[in-house]
């Protein structure tokens, strides 16, 4: 009993004394995520990153004024920039996560976004609207003016507005809460003679236009 008590005290002391941002960076880097901040501050309850950029697999994914990661009383992540915010928190009482954003303009992939989405073990529910989504080629526009997504379990429904065009369609999402970065999406939208297909990894899908 004395040995067990000593191990528990030692583990608690290690958690308190070891800089939390070090093991946080190790944890997210294993998934290909990297935060580069000008300043990092922490206390017993949270870690705060100020003035920096987020990279995913060496490609810039966005920037931030502050990213705050709370541990107690409940874990929570808040990402803020010059305009808007994005928050991730536990979805209680179910097992899952709640994602909310308002006027979020920190991403390199789109100009602005807002969403309220619930992520369960293998299903997704909610709605997201993204403005100014960047595309490479295929449509008579350099970006999607508006992309609206509606998630209903394993199904996803979408509409796109770009260059005077309006496309709509549906598809499926293979979501894995235990390993989000292995999740995939397949979505086909049609309209006015064009077909837009998004498929592949959820966080970096490949777009095909014909």
mmCIF file of C-alpha atoms in Angstrom:
data_model
loop_
_atom_site.group_PDB
_atom_site.id
_atom_site.type_symbol
_atom_site.label_atom_id
_atom_site.label_comp_id
_atom_site.label_asym_id
_atom_site.label_seq_id
_atom_site.Cartn_x
_atom_site.Cartn_y
_atom_site.Cartn_z
ATOM 1 C CA UNK A 1 0.000 0.000 0.000
ATOM 2 C CA UNK A 2 2.830 2.383 0.822
ATOM 3 C CA UNK A 3 4.460 1.706 -2.547
ATOM 4 C CA UNK A 4 1.186 2.335 -4.419
ATOM 5 C CA UNK A 5 0.611 5.581 -2.520
ATOM 6 C CA UNK A 6 4.151 6.681 -3.327
ATOM 7 C CA UNK A 7 3.657 5.956 -7.031
ATOM 8 C CA UNK A 8 0.415 7.948 -7.093
ATOM 9 C CA UNK A 9 2.082 10.905 -5.395
ATOM 10 C CA UNK A 10 5.024 10.660 -7.763
ATOM 11 C CA UNK A 11 2.749 10.599 -10.802
ATOM 12 C CA UNK A 12 0.808 13.612 -9.545
ATOM 13 C CA UNK A 13 4.016 15.525 -8.870
ATOM 14 C CA UNK A 14 5.254 14.701 -12.371
ATOM 15 C CA UNK A 15 2.029 16.021 -13.894
ATOM 16 C CA UNK A 16 2.259 19.248 -11.900
ATOM 17 C CA UNK A 17 5.976 19.881 -12.369
ATOM 18 C CA UNK A 18 6.432 18.827 -16.004
ATOM 19 C CA UNK A 19 5.572 21.606 -18.511
ATOM 20 C CA UNK A 20 2.215 20.580 -19.985
ATOM 21 C CA UNK A 21 2.909 22.150 -23.363
ATOM 22 C CA UNK A 22 5.750 19.683 -23.930
ATOM 23 C CA UNK A 23 3.601 16.568 -23.755
ATOM 24 C CA UNK A 24 0.765 18.385 -25.566
ATOM 25 C CA UNK A 25 3.089 19.128 -28.473
ATOM 26 C CA UNK A 26 4.277 15.519 -28.500
ATOM 27 C CA UNK A 27 0.683 14.276 -28.506
ATOM 28 C CA UNK A 28 -0.522 16.425 -31.417
ATOM 29 C CA UNK A 29 2.696 16.083 -33.444
ATOM 30 C CA UNK A 30 2.088 12.330 -33.603
ATOM 31 C CA UNK A 31 -1.055 13.204 -35.612
ATOM 32 C CA UNK A 32 0.790 15.632 -37.906
ATOM 33 C CA UNK A 33 -0.301 18.807 -36.090
ATOM 34 C CA UNK A 34 2.154 21.525 -35.055
ATOM 35 C CA UNK A 35 1.576 24.809 -33.196
ATOM 36 C CA UNK A 36 4.199 27.536 -33.581
ATOM 37 C CA UNK A 37 3.638 30.277 -31.004
ATOM 38 C CA UNK A 38 5.522 33.422 -30.028
ATOM 39 C CA UNK A 39 4.636 32.921 -26.357
ATOM 40 C CA UNK A 40 3.456 29.942 -24.279
ATOM 41 C CA UNK A 41 2.020 30.318 -20.780
ATOM 42 C CA UNK A 42 0.564 27.710 -18.479
ATOM 43 C CA UNK A 43 -0.776 27.091 -15.004
ATOM 44 C CA UNK A 44 -2.186 24.074 -13.213
ATOM 45 C CA UNK A 45 -5.456 24.241 -15.165
ATOM 46 C CA UNK A 46 -4.547 25.253 -18.721
ATOM 47 C CA UNK A 47 -1.982 26.044 -21.421
ATOM 48 C CA UNK A 48 -2.158 29.214 -23.535
ATOM 49 C CA UNK A 49 -0.418 29.766 -26.890
ATOM 50 C CA UNK A 50 -0.158 33.369 -28.119
ATOM 51 C CA UNK A 51 0.487 34.746 -31.600
ATOM 52 C CA UNK A 52 1.309 31.910 -33.938
ATOM 53 C CA UNK A 53 0.420 29.486 -36.709
ATOM 54 C CA UNK A 54 -0.977 25.961 -37.018
ATOM 55 C CA UNK A 55 0.507 23.442 -39.449
ATOM 56 C CA UNK A 56 -0.915 20.110 -40.577
ATOM 57 C CA UNK A 57 1.566 17.740 -42.222
ATOM 58 C CA UNK A 58 3.935 20.663 -42.909
ATOM 59 C CA UNK A 59 1.264 22.734 -44.699
ATOM 60 C CA UNK A 60 -0.017 25.893 -43.029
ATOM 61 C CA UNK A 61 -3.564 25.301 -41.788
ATOM 62 C CA UNK A 62 -4.202 28.641 -40.088
ATOM 63 C CA UNK A 63 -3.130 31.284 -37.603
ATOM 64 C CA UNK A 64 -4.224 32.360 -34.148
ATOM 65 C CA UNK A 65 -4.139 35.210 -31.677
ATOM 66 C CA UNK A 66 -4.523 32.760 -28.810
ATOM 67 C CA UNK A 67 -5.187 29.035 -28.427
ATOM 68 C CA UNK A 68 -6.300 28.082 -24.918
ATOM 69 C CA UNK A 69 -6.397 24.422 -23.812
ATOM 70 C CA UNK A 70 -8.114 23.796 -20.472
ATOM 71 C CA UNK A 71 -7.784 20.585 -18.460
ATOM 72 C CA UNK A 72 -10.002 21.267 -15.430
ATOM 73 C CA UNK A 73 -12.806 21.247 -14.461
ATOM 74 C CA UNK A 74 -13.632 19.911 -17.966
ATOM 75 C CA UNK A 75 -11.285 19.776 -20.977
ATOM 76 C CA UNK A 76 -11.879 22.492 -23.563
ATOM 77 C CA UNK A 77 -10.022 24.042 -26.498
ATOM 78 C CA UNK A 78 -10.659 27.611 -27.675
ATOM 79 C CA UNK A 79 -9.017 29.034 -30.814
ATOM 80 C CA UNK A 80 -9.266 32.785 -31.370
ATOM 81 C CA UNK A 81 -7.895 35.128 -34.006
ATOM 82 C CA UNK A 82 -8.447 38.757 -34.987
ATOM 83 C CA UNK A 83 -11.990 37.867 -35.985
ATOM 84 C CA UNK A 84 -14.029 35.031 -34.558
ATOM 85 C CA UNK A 85 -13.521 31.929 -32.461
ATOM 86 C CA UNK A 86 -13.682 28.121 -32.548
ATOM 87 C CA UNK A 87 -14.385 25.934 -29.503
ATOM 88 C CA UNK A 88 -14.155 22.188 -28.835
ATOM 89 C CA UNK A 89 -15.693 20.767 -25.658
ATOM 90 C CA UNK A 90 -17.078 17.452 -24.345
ATOM 91 C CA UNK A 91 -20.556 16.542 -25.580
ATOM 92 C CA UNK A 92 -22.215 15.534 -22.320
ATOM 93 C CA UNK A 93 -23.879 13.272 -21.308
ATOM 94 C CA UNK A 94 -23.097 11.343 -24.514
ATOM 95 C CA UNK A 95 -19.591 10.221 -25.419
ATOM 96 C CA UNK A 96 -18.411 12.708 -28.007
ATOM 97 C CA UNK A 97 -17.339 16.262 -28.778
ATOM 98 C CA UNK A 98 -19.168 19.508 -29.422
ATOM 99 C CA UNK A 99 -17.704 21.899 -32.030
ATOM 100 C CA UNK A 100 -18.858 25.509 -32.299
ATOM 101 C CA UNK A 101 -17.544 28.460 -34.294
ATOM 102 C CA UNK A 102 -18.650 32.009 -35.031
ATOM 103 C CA UNK A 103 -17.143 34.345 -37.632
ATOM 104 C CA UNK A 104 -14.052 32.099 -37.617
ATOM 105 C CA UNK A 105 -11.464 33.566 -40.020
ATOM 106 C CA UNK A 106 -8.255 31.858 -38.850
ATOM 107 C CA UNK A 107 -8.081 29.072 -41.450
ATOM 108 C CA UNK A 108 -5.899 29.004 -44.566
ATOM 109 C CA UNK A 109 -8.513 26.839 -46.329
ATOM 110 C CA UNK A 110 -11.454 29.266 -46.236
ATOM 111 C CA UNK A 111 -12.106 32.947 -45.573
ATOM 112 C CA UNK A 112 -14.740 32.611 -42.848
ATOM 113 C CA UNK A 113 -16.838 29.918 -41.232
ATOM 114 C CA UNK A 114 -19.481 29.171 -38.659
ATOM 115 C CA UNK A 115 -20.724 25.817 -37.411
ATOM 116 C CA UNK A 116 -22.370 23.878 -34.621
ATOM 117 C CA UNK A 117 -21.566 20.186 -34.882
ATOM 118 C CA UNK A 118 -21.809 17.191 -32.559
ATOM 119 C CA UNK A 119 -19.264 14.381 -33.008
ATOM 120 C CA UNK A 120 -20.236 10.993 -31.572
ATOM 121 C CA UNK A 121 -18.346 7.691 -31.762
ATOM 122 C CA UNK A 122 -19.137 7.002 -35.431
ATOM 123 C CA UNK A 123 -21.724 9.641 -36.329
ATOM 124 C CA UNK A 124 -21.828 13.389 -36.930
ATOM 125 C CA UNK A 125 -24.790 15.736 -36.484
ATOM 126 C CA UNK A 126 -25.118 19.456 -37.118
ATOM 127 C CA UNK A 127 -24.547 22.189 -39.672
ATOM 128 C CA UNK A 128 -21.560 24.125 -41.010
ATOM 129 C CA UNK A 129 -21.295 27.086 -43.388
ATOM 130 C CA UNK A 130 -17.945 28.030 -44.955
ATOM 131 C CA UNK A 131 -17.314 31.145 -47.061
ATOM 132 C CA UNK A 132 -14.494 31.657 -49.554
ATOM 133 C CA UNK A 133 -13.362 28.028 -49.730
ATOM 134 C CA UNK A 134 -10.247 27.847 -51.892
ATOM 135 C CA UNK A 135 -10.225 25.596 -54.976
ATOM 136 C CA UNK A 136 -7.519 24.928 -57.537
ATOM 137 C CA UNK A 137 -9.337 24.599 -60.863
ATOM 138 C CA UNK A 138 -12.372 23.246 -62.692
ATOM 139 C CA UNK A 139 -15.041 25.820 -61.862
ATOM 140 C CA UNK A 140 -15.372 29.367 -63.253
ATOM 141 C CA UNK A 141 -14.236 30.808 -59.909
ATOM 142 C CA UNK A 142 -11.137 30.835 -57.718
ATOM 143 C CA UNK A 143 -13.122 29.946 -54.617
ATOM 144 C CA UNK A 144 -16.451 28.580 -53.458
ATOM 145 C CA UNK A 145 -18.403 31.618 -52.330
ATOM 146 C CA UNK A 146 -20.436 29.517 -49.908
ATOM 147 C CA UNK A 147 -20.357 25.848 -48.881
ATOM 148 C CA UNK A 148 -23.173 24.611 -46.643
ATOM 149 C CA UNK A 149 -22.911 21.180 -45.002
ATOM 150 C CA UNK A 150 -25.600 19.339 -43.057
ATOM 151 C CA UNK A 151 -24.571 16.208 -41.153
ATOM 152 C CA UNK A 152 -27.092 13.510 -40.254
ATOM 153 C CA UNK A 153 -25.295 10.546 -38.750
ATOM 154 C CA UNK A 154 -23.244 8.920 -41.486
ATOM 155 C CA UNK A 155 -24.823 11.019 -44.268
ATOM 156 C CA UNK A 156 -23.807 14.523 -45.317
ATOM 157 C CA UNK A 157 -25.793 16.911 -47.529
ATOM 158 C CA UNK A 158 -24.256 19.958 -49.177
ATOM 159 C CA UNK A 159 -24.852 22.970 -51.401
ATOM 160 C CA UNK A 160 -22.204 25.078 -53.122
ATOM 161 C CA UNK A 161 -22.373 28.558 -54.631
ATOM 162 C CA UNK A 162 -19.511 29.636 -56.910
ATOM 163 C CA UNK A 163 -19.186 31.932 -59.916
ATOM 164 C CA UNK A 164 -22.932 32.186 -60.402
ATOM 165 C CA UNK A 165 -23.331 28.408 -60.145
ATOM 166 C CA UNK A 166 -25.279 26.451 -57.567
ATOM 167 C CA UNK A 167 -24.498 22.777 -56.982
ATOM 168 C CA UNK A 168 -26.113 20.408 -54.509
ATOM 169 C CA UNK A 169 -25.737 16.792 -53.514
ATOM 170 C CA UNK A 170 -25.039 14.314 -50.771
ATOM 171 C CA UNK A 171 -22.567 11.691 -49.676
ATOM 172 C CA UNK A 172 -21.270 9.786 -46.705
ATOM 173 C CA UNK A 173 -18.823 10.395 -43.902
ATOM 174 C CA UNK A 174 -16.837 7.650 -42.219
ATOM 175 C CA UNK A 175 -16.193 9.288 -38.857
ATOM 176 C CA UNK A 176 -14.051 7.744 -36.100
ATOM 177 C CA UNK A 177 -14.002 9.604 -32.805
ATOM 178 C CA UNK A 178 -11.191 7.370 -31.522
ATOM 179 C CA UNK A 179 -8.980 8.341 -34.487
ATOM 180 C CA UNK A 180 -10.327 11.514 -36.180
ATOM 181 C CA UNK A 181 -7.453 11.824 -38.650
ATOM 182 C CA UNK A 182 -8.311 8.463 -40.214
ATOM 183 C CA UNK A 183 -11.885 9.640 -40.942
ATOM 184 C CA UNK A 184 -12.924 9.960 -44.600
ATOM 185 C CA UNK A 185 -15.592 11.687 -46.690
ATOM 186 C CA UNK A 186 -17.153 11.062 -50.105
ATOM 187 C CA UNK A 187 -19.428 13.787 -51.446
ATOM 188 C CA UNK A 188 -20.831 14.425 -54.945
ATOM 189 C CA UNK A 189 -22.514 17.699 -55.952
ATOM 190 C CA UNK A 190 -24.129 18.456 -59.324
ATOM 191 C CA UNK A 191 -25.632 21.457 -61.072
ATOM 192 C CA UNK A 192 -25.647 23.417 -64.341
ATOM 193 C CA UNK A 193 -23.500 20.896 -66.189
ATOM 194 C CA UNK A 194 -20.814 20.512 -63.513
ATOM 195 C CA UNK A 195 -20.069 17.676 -61.093
ATOM 196 C CA UNK A 196 -17.913 18.356 -58.034
ATOM 197 C CA UNK A 197 -16.598 15.389 -56.043
ATOM 198 C CA UNK A 198 -14.880 15.643 -52.672
ATOM 199 C CA UNK A 199 -13.294 12.440 -51.434
ATOM 200 C CA UNK A 200 -10.499 11.157 -49.238
ATOM 201 C CA UNK A 201 -9.281 12.115 -45.741
ATOM 202 C CA UNK A 202 -11.825 14.303 -43.956
ATOM 203 C CA UNK A 203 -9.334 17.067 -43.128
ATOM 204 C CA UNK A 204 -7.644 17.121 -46.554
ATOM 205 C CA UNK A 205 -10.060 15.773 -49.196
ATOM 206 C CA UNK A 206 -9.261 15.788 -52.893
ATOM 207 C CA UNK A 207 -11.574 17.809 -55.164
ATOM 208 C CA UNK A 208 -12.434 16.676 -58.687
ATOM 209 C CA UNK A 209 -14.507 18.739 -61.127
ATOM 210 C CA UNK A 210 -15.902 17.553 -64.441
#
